[in-house]
């Protein structure tokens, strides 16, 4: 019993132990983070395809939400959907539906009534059949080890629990020794222990969506197609380039292009004055969105500058 109470740690002066405890906590955090599992770190990157699939790239970058946005954008370009401010709906005179892929037809049907584009981020509101189609892209990315795998995360949790046990054991021991010696000024010790354990477990339970290989591949895609940003605002790229632009960089990249009103539909923080001016915001949003949806006319560009 005497050895438990009187040893270098048990007899360590309080402030000195807190400094020692802080060093142990920091070291434990660093060791745990260094051992985060990701076997894809040193793997070579996949080649950039000569005909990249914008849908696959959008799913890589942002998952279901970004893929759905791209499908909607594609339907707007082809005249199946039209924009009215922040609302989208089926165009009254849309092209033949037989030209649509299954995932495009699901999204088109979902807009049988006017909806806000922002509703698409809630997966429960989308048709179950549409959600199932995402698994095709997800499985492909998992096979390529571009997504962070669940089994890697299980390893991380175990590492985090070991680190938490070390911090908890050392802090608890000193707390019991202090109480046994009649010392009750242990507030900092308890705060340090509890806070560090919570932080450690939180860090180890927050894996990135993409693996290291996936993040490097996405950066390579964005570097390869960086010229599309400049090209979109200075010329009229074909439909594939616009889809690829949104797939690689997101709807934010539409700023300054004839499709800026589509960006407004998703970026709800923009003020109403940024749409079309002072007193005619609603009518302008409607006419501009319709013309963009149908023909990508120059009128939209003029509206954006107003």
PDB file of C-alpha atoms in Angstrom:
ATOM      1  CA  UNK A   1       0.000   0.000   0.000  1.00  0.00           C
ATOM      2  CA  UNK A   2       2.855   2.338   0.831  1.00  0.00           C
ATOM      3  CA  UNK A   3       4.352   1.789  -2.604  1.00  0.00           C
ATOM      4  CA  UNK A   4       1.079   2.789  -4.234  1.00  0.00           C
ATOM      5  CA  UNK A   5       1.006   6.112  -2.411  1.00  0.00           C
ATOM      6  CA  UNK A   6       4.701   6.906  -2.338  1.00  0.00           C
ATOM      7  CA  UNK A   7       6.562   6.613  -5.629  1.00  0.00           C
ATOM      8  CA  UNK A   8       7.905   9.171  -8.170  1.00  0.00           C
ATOM      9  CA  UNK A   9       4.440   9.773  -9.636  1.00  0.00           C
ATOM     10  CA  UNK A  10       2.424   9.522  -6.418  1.00  0.00           C
ATOM     11  CA  UNK A  11       4.702  11.992  -4.627  1.00  0.00           C
ATOM     12  CA  UNK A  12       5.095  14.361  -7.599  1.00  0.00           C
ATOM     13  CA  UNK A  13       4.209  17.966  -6.770  1.00  0.00           C
ATOM     14  CA  UNK A  14       0.755  18.856  -8.200  1.00  0.00           C
ATOM     15  CA  UNK A  15       1.751  21.489 -10.813  1.00  0.00           C
ATOM     16  CA  UNK A  16       4.658  19.332 -11.889  1.00  0.00           C
ATOM     17  CA  UNK A  17       2.371  16.353 -12.372  1.00  0.00           C
ATOM     18  CA  UNK A  18      -0.054  18.435 -14.438  1.00  0.00           C
ATOM     19  CA  UNK A  19       2.837  19.364 -16.729  1.00  0.00           C
ATOM     20  CA  UNK A  20       3.903  15.720 -16.919  1.00  0.00           C
ATOM     21  CA  UNK A  21       0.285  14.674 -17.537  1.00  0.00           C
ATOM     22  CA  UNK A  22      -0.035  17.212 -20.359  1.00  0.00           C
ATOM     23  CA  UNK A  23       3.087  15.778 -21.997  1.00  0.00           C
ATOM     24  CA  UNK A  24       1.678  12.265 -21.747  1.00  0.00           C
ATOM     25  CA  UNK A  25      -1.627  13.419 -23.266  1.00  0.00           C
ATOM     26  CA  UNK A  26       0.033  15.198 -26.198  1.00  0.00           C
ATOM     27  CA  UNK A  27       2.340  12.257 -26.853  1.00  0.00           C
ATOM     28  CA  UNK A  28      -0.607   9.834 -26.764  1.00  0.00           C
ATOM     29  CA  UNK A  29      -2.593  11.994 -29.187  1.00  0.00           C
ATOM     30  CA  UNK A  30       0.310  12.223 -31.623  1.00  0.00           C
ATOM     31  CA  UNK A  31       1.010   8.493 -31.489  1.00  0.00           C
ATOM     32  CA  UNK A  32      -2.662   7.655 -32.053  1.00  0.00           C
ATOM     33  CA  UNK A  33      -3.001  10.077 -34.967  1.00  0.00           C
ATOM     34  CA  UNK A  34       0.219   8.776 -36.499  1.00  0.00           C
ATOM     35  CA  UNK A  35      -1.191   5.267 -36.443  1.00  0.00           C
ATOM     36  CA  UNK A  36      -4.415   6.143 -38.243  1.00  0.00           C
ATOM     37  CA  UNK A  37      -4.987   3.369 -40.731  1.00  0.00           C
ATOM     38  CA  UNK A  38      -4.845   4.143 -44.459  1.00  0.00           C
ATOM     39  CA  UNK A  39      -3.161   1.470 -46.626  1.00  0.00           C
ATOM     40  CA  UNK A  40      -3.755   3.574 -49.739  1.00  0.00           C
ATOM     41  CA  UNK A  41      -1.154   6.198 -48.772  1.00  0.00           C
ATOM     42  CA  UNK A  42       1.631   4.867 -50.971  1.00  0.00           C
ATOM     43  CA  UNK A  43      -0.465   3.397 -53.741  1.00  0.00           C
ATOM     44  CA  UNK A  44      -0.127   4.812 -57.290  1.00  0.00           C
ATOM     45  CA  UNK A  45      -3.021   6.873 -58.603  1.00  0.00           C
ATOM     46  CA  UNK A  46      -5.459   5.660 -61.250  1.00  0.00           C
ATOM     47  CA  UNK A  47      -4.949   7.123 -64.714  1.00  0.00           C
ATOM     48  CA  UNK A  48      -7.094  10.046 -65.822  1.00  0.00           C
ATOM     49  CA  UNK A  49      -9.549   8.514 -68.317  1.00  0.00           C
ATOM     50  CA  UNK A  50      -9.566   9.905 -71.840  1.00  0.00           C
ATOM     51  CA  UNK A  51     -13.373  10.187 -71.617  1.00  0.00           C
ATOM     52  CA  UNK A  52     -14.049  10.907 -67.941  1.00  0.00           C
ATOM     53  CA  UNK A  53     -17.502  10.152 -66.520  1.00  0.00           C
ATOM     54  CA  UNK A  54     -18.708  13.394 -64.871  1.00  0.00           C
ATOM     55  CA  UNK A  55     -21.203  11.482 -62.711  1.00  0.00           C
ATOM     56  CA  UNK A  56     -18.436   9.287 -61.268  1.00  0.00           C
ATOM     57  CA  UNK A  57     -16.223  12.316 -60.587  1.00  0.00           C
ATOM     58  CA  UNK A  58     -19.066  14.205 -58.883  1.00  0.00           C
ATOM     59  CA  UNK A  59     -19.715  11.218 -56.624  1.00  0.00           C
ATOM     60  CA  UNK A  60     -16.013  10.988 -55.806  1.00  0.00           C
ATOM     61  CA  UNK A  61     -15.897  14.664 -54.845  1.00  0.00           C
ATOM     62  CA  UNK A  62     -19.067  14.951 -52.802  1.00  0.00           C
ATOM     63  CA  UNK A  63     -21.077  11.736 -52.716  1.00  0.00           C
ATOM     64  CA  UNK A  64     -24.829  11.530 -53.315  1.00  0.00           C
ATOM     65  CA  UNK A  65     -25.478  15.246 -52.950  1.00  0.00           C
ATOM     66  CA  UNK A  66     -22.969  16.347 -55.589  1.00  0.00           C
ATOM     67  CA  UNK A  67     -23.975  13.593 -57.985  1.00  0.00           C
ATOM     68  CA  UNK A  68     -27.632  14.602 -57.711  1.00  0.00           C
ATOM     69  CA  UNK A  69     -26.783  18.249 -58.314  1.00  0.00           C
ATOM     70  CA  UNK A  70     -24.922  17.290 -61.467  1.00  0.00           C
ATOM     71  CA  UNK A  71     -27.810  15.167 -62.731  1.00  0.00           C
ATOM     72  CA  UNK A  72     -30.173  18.102 -62.185  1.00  0.00           C
ATOM     73  CA  UNK A  73     -27.765  20.469 -63.903  1.00  0.00           C
ATOM     74  CA  UNK A  74     -27.545  18.128 -66.873  1.00  0.00           C
ATOM     75  CA  UNK A  75     -31.352  17.967 -67.082  1.00  0.00           C
ATOM     76  CA  UNK A  76     -31.503  21.768 -67.033  1.00  0.00           C
ATOM     77  CA  UNK A  77     -28.994  22.029 -69.866  1.00  0.00           C
ATOM     78  CA  UNK A  78     -30.935  19.549 -71.956  1.00  0.00           C
ATOM     79  CA  UNK A  79     -34.280  21.268 -71.368  1.00  0.00           C
ATOM     80  CA  UNK A  80     -35.945  18.675 -69.115  1.00  0.00           C
ATOM     81  CA  UNK A  81     -36.028  20.932 -66.035  1.00  0.00           C
ATOM     82  CA  UNK A  82     -36.378  24.666 -65.652  1.00  0.00           C
ATOM     83  CA  UNK A  83     -35.288  27.009 -62.876  1.00  0.00           C
ATOM     84  CA  UNK A  84     -37.582  29.538 -61.212  1.00  0.00           C
ATOM     85  CA  UNK A  85     -35.590  31.385 -58.576  1.00  0.00           C
ATOM     86  CA  UNK A  86     -34.622  28.721 -56.026  1.00  0.00           C
ATOM     87  CA  UNK A  87     -37.237  26.278 -57.314  1.00  0.00           C
ATOM     88  CA  UNK A  88     -36.978  23.708 -60.068  1.00  0.00           C
ATOM     89  CA  UNK A  89     -39.651  21.811 -61.914  1.00  0.00           C
ATOM     90  CA  UNK A  90     -40.203  19.814 -65.068  1.00  0.00           C
ATOM     91  CA  UNK A  91     -40.168  21.888 -68.235  1.00  0.00           C
ATOM     92  CA  UNK A  92     -43.578  22.031 -69.881  1.00  0.00           C
ATOM     93  CA  UNK A  93     -42.118  21.203 -73.295  1.00  0.00           C
ATOM     94  CA  UNK A  94     -39.274  18.853 -72.494  1.00  0.00           C
ATOM     95  CA  UNK A  95     -37.494  16.508 -74.952  1.00  0.00           C
ATOM     96  CA  UNK A  96     -38.317  12.826 -75.352  1.00  0.00           C
ATOM     97  CA  UNK A  97     -37.979  10.996 -72.009  1.00  0.00           C
ATOM     98  CA  UNK A  98     -36.608   7.895 -73.703  1.00  0.00           C
ATOM     99  CA  UNK A  99     -33.275   9.738 -74.015  1.00  0.00           C
ATOM    100  CA  UNK A 100     -32.788   9.722 -70.247  1.00  0.00           C
ATOM    101  CA  UNK A 101     -30.642   7.291 -68.312  1.00  0.00           C
ATOM    102  CA  UNK A 102     -32.409   5.535 -65.398  1.00  0.00           C
ATOM    103  CA  UNK A 103     -30.875   7.804 -62.755  1.00  0.00           C
ATOM    104  CA  UNK A 104     -31.806  10.874 -64.820  1.00  0.00           C
ATOM    105  CA  UNK A 105     -35.372   9.645 -65.200  1.00  0.00           C
ATOM    106  CA  UNK A 106     -35.648   9.160 -61.423  1.00  0.00           C
ATOM    107  CA  UNK A 107     -34.530  12.734 -60.787  1.00  0.00           C
ATOM    108  CA  UNK A 108     -36.817  14.073 -63.521  1.00  0.00           C
ATOM    109  CA  UNK A 109     -39.823  12.305 -62.008  1.00  0.00           C
ATOM    110  CA  UNK A 110     -38.927  13.640 -58.560  1.00  0.00           C
ATOM    111  CA  UNK A 111     -39.469  17.165 -59.885  1.00  0.00           C
ATOM    112  CA  UNK A 112     -43.028  16.470 -61.037  1.00  0.00           C
ATOM    113  CA  UNK A 113     -43.949  19.232 -58.605  1.00  0.00           C
ATOM    114  CA  UNK A 114     -41.932  22.382 -57.977  1.00  0.00           C
ATOM    115  CA  UNK A 115     -39.190  21.737 -55.407  1.00  0.00           C
ATOM    116  CA  UNK A 116     -36.233  23.559 -53.949  1.00  0.00           C
ATOM    117  CA  UNK A 117     -32.920  22.157 -55.073  1.00  0.00           C
ATOM    118  CA  UNK A 118     -31.765  22.252 -51.462  1.00  0.00           C
ATOM    119  CA  UNK A 119     -34.279  19.485 -50.640  1.00  0.00           C
ATOM    120  CA  UNK A 120     -32.062  17.048 -52.488  1.00  0.00           C
ATOM    121  CA  UNK A 121     -29.490  17.027 -49.701  1.00  0.00           C
ATOM    122  CA  UNK A 122     -31.956  15.156 -47.527  1.00  0.00           C
ATOM    123  CA  UNK A 123     -31.608  11.604 -48.746  1.00  0.00           C
ATOM    124  CA  UNK A 124     -34.856  10.540 -47.069  1.00  0.00           C
ATOM    125  CA  UNK A 125     -36.806  12.775 -49.411  1.00  0.00           C
ATOM    126  CA  UNK A 126     -35.392  11.158 -52.536  1.00  0.00           C
ATOM    127  CA  UNK A 127     -36.868   8.013 -54.053  1.00  0.00           C
ATOM    128  CA  UNK A 128     -35.363   4.853 -52.596  1.00  0.00           C
ATOM    129  CA  UNK A 129     -34.674   3.585 -56.085  1.00  0.00           C
ATOM    130  CA  UNK A 130     -32.499   6.637 -56.739  1.00  0.00           C
ATOM    131  CA  UNK A 131     -30.495   6.117 -53.566  1.00  0.00           C
ATOM    132  CA  UNK A 132     -29.848   2.517 -54.586  1.00  0.00           C
ATOM    133  CA  UNK A 133     -28.278   3.676 -57.837  1.00  0.00           C
ATOM    134  CA  UNK A 134     -25.612   5.552 -55.908  1.00  0.00           C
ATOM    135  CA  UNK A 135     -24.257   2.252 -54.652  1.00  0.00           C
ATOM    136  CA  UNK A 136     -22.891   1.501 -58.127  1.00  0.00           C
ATOM    137  CA  UNK A 137     -20.557   4.475 -57.929  1.00  0.00           C
ATOM    138  CA  UNK A 138     -19.766   3.845 -54.281  1.00  0.00           C
ATOM    139  CA  UNK A 139     -18.792   0.242 -54.938  1.00  0.00           C
ATOM    140  CA  UNK A 140     -16.494   1.300 -57.782  1.00  0.00           C
ATOM    141  CA  UNK A 141     -14.710   3.837 -55.568  1.00  0.00           C
ATOM    142  CA  UNK A 142     -14.348   1.276 -52.781  1.00  0.00           C
ATOM    143  CA  UNK A 143     -12.832  -1.239 -55.191  1.00  0.00           C
ATOM    144  CA  UNK A 144     -10.288   1.391 -56.221  1.00  0.00           C
ATOM    145  CA  UNK A 145      -9.623   2.230 -52.532  1.00  0.00           C
ATOM    146  CA  UNK A 146     -10.551   5.849 -53.175  1.00  0.00           C
ATOM    147  CA  UNK A 147     -13.009   5.872 -50.242  1.00  0.00           C
ATOM    148  CA  UNK A 148     -12.024   5.404 -46.621  1.00  0.00           C
ATOM    149  CA  UNK A 149     -12.933   1.806 -45.715  1.00  0.00           C
ATOM    150  CA  UNK A 150     -14.971   0.831 -42.661  1.00  0.00           C
ATOM    151  CA  UNK A 151     -12.427  -1.800 -41.629  1.00  0.00           C
ATOM    152  CA  UNK A 152      -9.725   0.862 -41.432  1.00  0.00           C
ATOM    153  CA  UNK A 153     -11.958   2.895 -39.141  1.00  0.00           C
ATOM    154  CA  UNK A 154     -12.415  -0.092 -36.790  1.00  0.00           C
ATOM    155  CA  UNK A 155      -8.627  -0.144 -36.345  1.00  0.00           C
ATOM    156  CA  UNK A 156      -8.631   3.576 -35.560  1.00  0.00           C
ATOM    157  CA  UNK A 157     -11.285   3.145 -32.884  1.00  0.00           C
ATOM    158  CA  UNK A 158      -9.209   0.440 -31.189  1.00  0.00           C
ATOM    159  CA  UNK A 159      -6.135   2.685 -31.240  1.00  0.00           C
ATOM    160  CA  UNK A 160      -8.202   5.502 -29.760  1.00  0.00           C
ATOM    161  CA  UNK A 161      -9.505   3.267 -26.965  1.00  0.00           C
ATOM    162  CA  UNK A 162      -5.948   2.220 -26.057  1.00  0.00           C
ATOM    163  CA  UNK A 163      -4.866   5.845 -25.921  1.00  0.00           C
ATOM    164  CA  UNK A 164      -7.907   6.794 -23.841  1.00  0.00           C
ATOM    165  CA  UNK A 165      -7.130   3.965 -21.426  1.00  0.00           C
ATOM    166  CA  UNK A 166      -3.592   5.283 -20.913  1.00  0.00           C
ATOM    167  CA  UNK A 167      -4.814   8.811 -20.207  1.00  0.00           C
ATOM    168  CA  UNK A 168      -7.635   7.602 -17.961  1.00  0.00           C
ATOM    169  CA  UNK A 169      -5.422   5.219 -15.964  1.00  0.00           C
ATOM    170  CA  UNK A 170      -2.697   7.762 -15.231  1.00  0.00           C
ATOM    171  CA  UNK A 171      -5.166  10.510 -14.341  1.00  0.00           C
ATOM    172  CA  UNK A 172      -7.308   8.223 -12.184  1.00  0.00           C
ATOM    173  CA  UNK A 173      -4.279   6.944 -10.277  1.00  0.00           C
ATOM    174  CA  UNK A 174      -3.096  10.444  -9.418  1.00  0.00           C
ATOM    175  CA  UNK A 175      -6.632  11.452  -8.468  1.00  0.00           C
ATOM    176  CA  UNK A 176      -6.989   8.539  -6.028  1.00  0.00           C
ATOM    177  CA  UNK A 177      -3.559   9.253  -4.518  1.00  0.00           C
ATOM    178  CA  UNK A 178      -4.446  12.917  -4.047  1.00  0.00           C
ATOM    179  CA  UNK A 179      -7.747  12.069  -2.369  1.00  0.00           C
ATOM    180  CA  UNK A 180      -6.048   9.471  -0.144  1.00  0.00           C
ATOM    181  CA  UNK A 181      -3.630  12.176   1.024  1.00  0.00           C
ATOM    182  CA  UNK A 182      -6.501  14.556   1.756  1.00  0.00           C
ATOM    183  CA  UNK A 183      -5.919  16.858  -1.195  1.00  0.00           C
ATOM    184  CA  UNK A 184      -9.017  18.020  -3.003  1.00  0.00           C
ATOM    185  CA  UNK A 185      -7.692  20.639  -5.418  1.00  0.00           C
ATOM    186  CA  UNK A 186      -8.002  18.214  -8.330  1.00  0.00           C
ATOM    187  CA  UNK A 187     -10.198  20.260 -10.667  1.00  0.00           C
ATOM    188  CA  UNK A 188      -7.548  20.802 -13.359  1.00  0.00           C
ATOM    189  CA  UNK A 189      -6.592  17.139 -13.259  1.00  0.00           C
ATOM    190  CA  UNK A 190     -10.194  16.027 -13.877  1.00  0.00           C
ATOM    191  CA  UNK A 191     -10.750  18.629 -16.610  1.00  0.00           C
ATOM    192  CA  UNK A 192      -7.549  17.681 -18.427  1.00  0.00           C
ATOM    193  CA  UNK A 193      -8.350  13.979 -18.324  1.00  0.00           C
ATOM    194  CA  UNK A 194     -11.987  14.225 -19.384  1.00  0.00           C
ATOM    195  CA  UNK A 195     -11.388  16.802 -22.112  1.00  0.00           C
ATOM    196  CA  UNK A 196      -8.415  14.956 -23.627  1.00  0.00           C
ATOM    197  CA  UNK A 197     -10.245  11.605 -23.696  1.00  0.00           C
ATOM    198  CA  UNK A 198     -13.282  13.141 -25.387  1.00  0.00           C
ATOM    199  CA  UNK A 199     -11.075  14.920 -27.921  1.00  0.00           C
ATOM    200  CA  UNK A 200      -9.046  11.793 -28.644  1.00  0.00           C
ATOM    201  CA  UNK A 201     -12.099   9.601 -29.207  1.00  0.00           C
ATOM    202  CA  UNK A 202     -13.711  12.270 -31.373  1.00  0.00           C
ATOM    203  CA  UNK A 203     -10.624  12.623 -33.546  1.00  0.00           C
ATOM    204  CA  UNK A 204     -10.291   8.880 -34.004  1.00  0.00           C
ATOM    205  CA  UNK A 205     -13.986   8.489 -34.882  1.00  0.00           C
ATOM    206  CA  UNK A 206     -13.959  11.159 -37.636  1.00  0.00           C
ATOM    207  CA  UNK A 207     -12.438   9.457 -40.673  1.00  0.00           C
ATOM    208  CA  UNK A 208     -12.197  11.380 -43.923  1.00  0.00           C
ATOM    209  CA  UNK A 209     -14.713  10.378 -46.557  1.00  0.00           C
ATOM    210  CA  UNK A 210     -11.922   9.862 -49.093  1.00  0.00           C
ATOM    211  CA  UNK A 211      -8.815   7.791 -48.532  1.00  0.00           C
ATOM    212  CA  UNK A 212      -5.419   9.365 -49.043  1.00  0.00           C
ATOM    213  CA  UNK A 213      -5.434   7.880 -52.541  1.00  0.00           C
ATOM    214  CA  UNK A 214      -8.864   9.349 -53.195  1.00  0.00           C
ATOM    215  CA  UNK A 215      -7.825  12.821 -52.041  1.00  0.00           C
ATOM    216  CA  UNK A 216      -4.688  12.751 -54.196  1.00  0.00           C
ATOM    217  CA  UNK A 217      -6.669  11.536 -57.201  1.00  0.00           C
ATOM    218  CA  UNK A 218      -9.248  14.298 -56.777  1.00  0.00           C
ATOM    219  CA  UNK A 219      -6.485  16.908 -56.603  1.00  0.00           C
ATOM    220  CA  UNK A 220      -4.989  15.468 -59.793  1.00  0.00           C
ATOM    221  CA  UNK A 221      -8.380  15.722 -61.517  1.00  0.00           C
ATOM    222  CA  UNK A 222      -8.778  19.327 -60.405  1.00  0.00           C
ATOM    223  CA  UNK A 223      -5.285  20.139 -61.658  1.00  0.00           C
ATOM    224  CA  UNK A 224      -5.847  18.396 -64.972  1.00  0.00           C
ATOM    225  CA  UNK A 225      -9.126  20.208 -65.674  1.00  0.00           C
ATOM    226  CA  UNK A 226      -8.256  23.553 -64.096  1.00  0.00           C
ATOM    227  CA  UNK A 227      -8.444  25.262 -67.476  1.00  0.00           C
ATOM    228  CA  UNK A 228     -12.200  24.583 -67.594  1.00  0.00           C
ATOM    229  CA  UNK A 229     -12.823  27.356 -65.031  1.00  0.00           C
ATOM    230  CA  UNK A 230     -11.316  29.995 -67.272  1.00  0.00           C
ATOM    231  CA  UNK A 231     -12.799  28.473 -70.396  1.00  0.00           C
ATOM    232  CA  UNK A 232     -16.327  28.467 -68.968  1.00  0.00           C
ATOM    233  CA  UNK A 233     -16.354  32.236 -68.488  1.00  0.00           C
ATOM    234  CA  UNK A 234     -14.651  33.218 -71.717  1.00  0.00           C
ATOM    235  CA  UNK A 235     -16.204  30.858 -74.252  1.00  0.00           C
ATOM    236  CA  UNK A 236     -19.137  28.488 -74.724  1.00  0.00           C
ATOM    237  CA  UNK A 237     -17.920  24.978 -73.942  1.00  0.00           C
ATOM    238  CA  UNK A 238     -19.977  22.048 -75.085  1.00  0.00           C
ATOM    239  CA  UNK A 239     -22.300  20.185 -72.731  1.00  0.00           C
ATOM    240  CA  UNK A 240     -19.635  17.717 -71.590  1.00  0.00           C
ATOM    241  CA  UNK A 241     -17.274  20.450 -70.495  1.00  0.00           C
ATOM    242  CA  UNK A 242     -19.965  22.119 -68.402  1.00  0.00           C
ATOM    243  CA  UNK A 243     -20.846  18.820 -66.770  1.00  0.00           C
ATOM    244  CA  UNK A 244     -17.191  18.127 -66.162  1.00  0.00           C
ATOM    245  CA  UNK A 245     -16.722  21.609 -64.713  1.00  0.00           C
ATOM    246  CA  UNK A 246     -19.498  21.040 -62.164  1.00  0.00           C
ATOM    247  CA  UNK A 247     -18.351  17.482 -61.466  1.00  0.00           C
ATOM    248  CA  UNK A 248     -14.771  18.494 -60.670  1.00  0.00           C
ATOM    249  CA  UNK A 249     -15.305  21.862 -58.956  1.00  0.00           C
ATOM    250  CA  UNK A 250     -18.976  21.996 -57.892  1.00  0.00           C
ATOM    251  CA  UNK A 251     -21.796  24.406 -58.739  1.00  0.00           C
ATOM    252  CA  UNK A 252     -19.727  27.291 -57.339  1.00  0.00           C
ATOM    253  CA  UNK A 253     -17.684  27.104 -60.537  1.00  0.00           C
ATOM    254  CA  UNK A 254     -20.751  28.286 -62.490  1.00  0.00           C
ATOM    255  CA  UNK A 255     -20.279  31.847 -61.240  1.00  0.00           C
ATOM    256  CA  UNK A 256     -19.831  34.139 -64.218  1.00  0.00           C
ATOM    257  CA  UNK A 257     -21.207  31.624 -66.701  1.00  0.00           C
ATOM    258  CA  UNK A 258     -24.579  31.630 -68.481  1.00  0.00           C
ATOM    259  CA  UNK A 259     -25.748  29.078 -65.896  1.00  0.00           C
ATOM    260  CA  UNK A 260     -25.242  31.307 -62.883  1.00  0.00           C
ATOM    261  CA  UNK A 261     -28.964  31.085 -61.984  1.00  0.00           C
ATOM    262  CA  UNK A 262     -28.524  27.362 -61.360  1.00  0.00           C
ATOM    263  CA  UNK A 263     -25.850  28.245 -58.814  1.00  0.00           C
ATOM    264  CA  UNK A 264     -28.351  30.584 -57.106  1.00  0.00           C
ATOM    265  CA  UNK A 265     -30.793  27.701 -56.734  1.00  0.00           C
ATOM    266  CA  UNK A 266     -28.297  25.821 -54.547  1.00  0.00           C
ATOM    267  CA  UNK A 267     -26.451  28.595 -52.758  1.00  0.00           C
ATOM    268  CA  UNK A 268     -29.219  29.904 -50.513  1.00  0.00           C
ATOM    269  CA  UNK A 269     -27.024  32.473 -48.772  1.00  0.00           C
ATOM    270  CA  UNK A 270     -26.969  34.792 -51.744  1.00  0.00           C
ATOM    271  CA  UNK A 271     -29.082  37.914 -51.326  1.00  0.00           C
ATOM    272  CA  UNK A 272     -32.087  38.478 -53.536  1.00  0.00           C
ATOM    273  CA  UNK A 273     -30.492  41.611 -54.941  1.00  0.00           C
ATOM    274  CA  UNK A 274     -27.691  39.540 -56.399  1.00  0.00           C
ATOM    275  CA  UNK A 275     -30.130  37.743 -58.649  1.00  0.00           C
ATOM    276  CA  UNK A 276     -31.407  40.480 -60.859  1.00  0.00           C
ATOM    277  CA  UNK A 277     -31.559  43.837 -59.302  1.00  0.00           C
ATOM    278  CA  UNK A 278     -33.852  45.919 -57.245  1.00  0.00           C
ATOM    279  CA  UNK A 279     -37.536  45.546 -57.968  1.00  0.00           C
ATOM    280  CA  UNK A 280     -37.875  42.809 -60.522  1.00  0.00           C
ATOM    281  CA  UNK A 281     -36.152  39.945 -58.793  1.00  0.00           C
ATOM    282  CA  UNK A 282     -38.876  37.320 -59.101  1.00  0.00           C
ATOM    283  CA  UNK A 283     -39.730  37.883 -62.725  1.00  0.00           C
ATOM    284  CA  UNK A 284     -36.110  38.017 -63.718  1.00  0.00           C
ATOM    285  CA  UNK A 285     -35.325  34.783 -61.879  1.00  0.00           C
ATOM    286  CA  UNK A 286     -38.145  33.040 -63.690  1.00  0.00           C
ATOM    287  CA  UNK A 287     -37.400  34.189 -67.201  1.00  0.00           C
ATOM    288  CA  UNK A 288     -33.676  33.824 -66.802  1.00  0.00           C
ATOM    289  CA  UNK A 289     -33.926  30.343 -65.358  1.00  0.00           C
ATOM    290  CA  UNK A 290     -36.270  29.223 -68.117  1.00  0.00           C
ATOM    291  CA  UNK A 291     -34.068  30.447 -70.880  1.00  0.00           C
ATOM    292  CA  UNK A 292     -31.017  28.858 -69.282  1.00  0.00           C
ATOM    293  CA  UNK A 293     -32.814  25.600 -68.920  1.00  0.00           C
ATOM    294  CA  UNK A 294     -33.907  25.510 -72.493  1.00  0.00           C
ATOM    295  CA  UNK A 295     -31.240  27.066 -74.600  1.00  0.00           C
ATOM    296  CA  UNK A 296     -28.364  28.514 -72.593  1.00  0.00           C
ATOM    297  CA  UNK A 297     -28.997  31.884 -74.175  1.00  0.00           C
ATOM    298  CA  UNK A 298     -26.992  35.001 -73.754  1.00  0.00           C
ATOM    299  CA  UNK A 299     -29.871  36.672 -71.870  1.00  0.00           C
ATOM    300  CA  UNK A 300     -28.860  34.918 -68.690  1.00  0.00           C
ATOM    301  CA  UNK A 301     -25.392  36.365 -68.859  1.00  0.00           C
ATOM    302  CA  UNK A 302     -26.875  39.845 -69.076  1.00  0.00           C
ATOM    303  CA  UNK A 303     -29.103  39.150 -66.081  1.00  0.00           C
ATOM    304  CA  UNK A 304     -26.095  38.071 -64.004  1.00  0.00           C
ATOM    305  CA  UNK A 305     -24.339  41.277 -64.648  1.00  0.00           C
ATOM    306  CA  UNK A 306     -27.300  43.358 -63.478  1.00  0.00           C
TER     307      UNK A 306
END
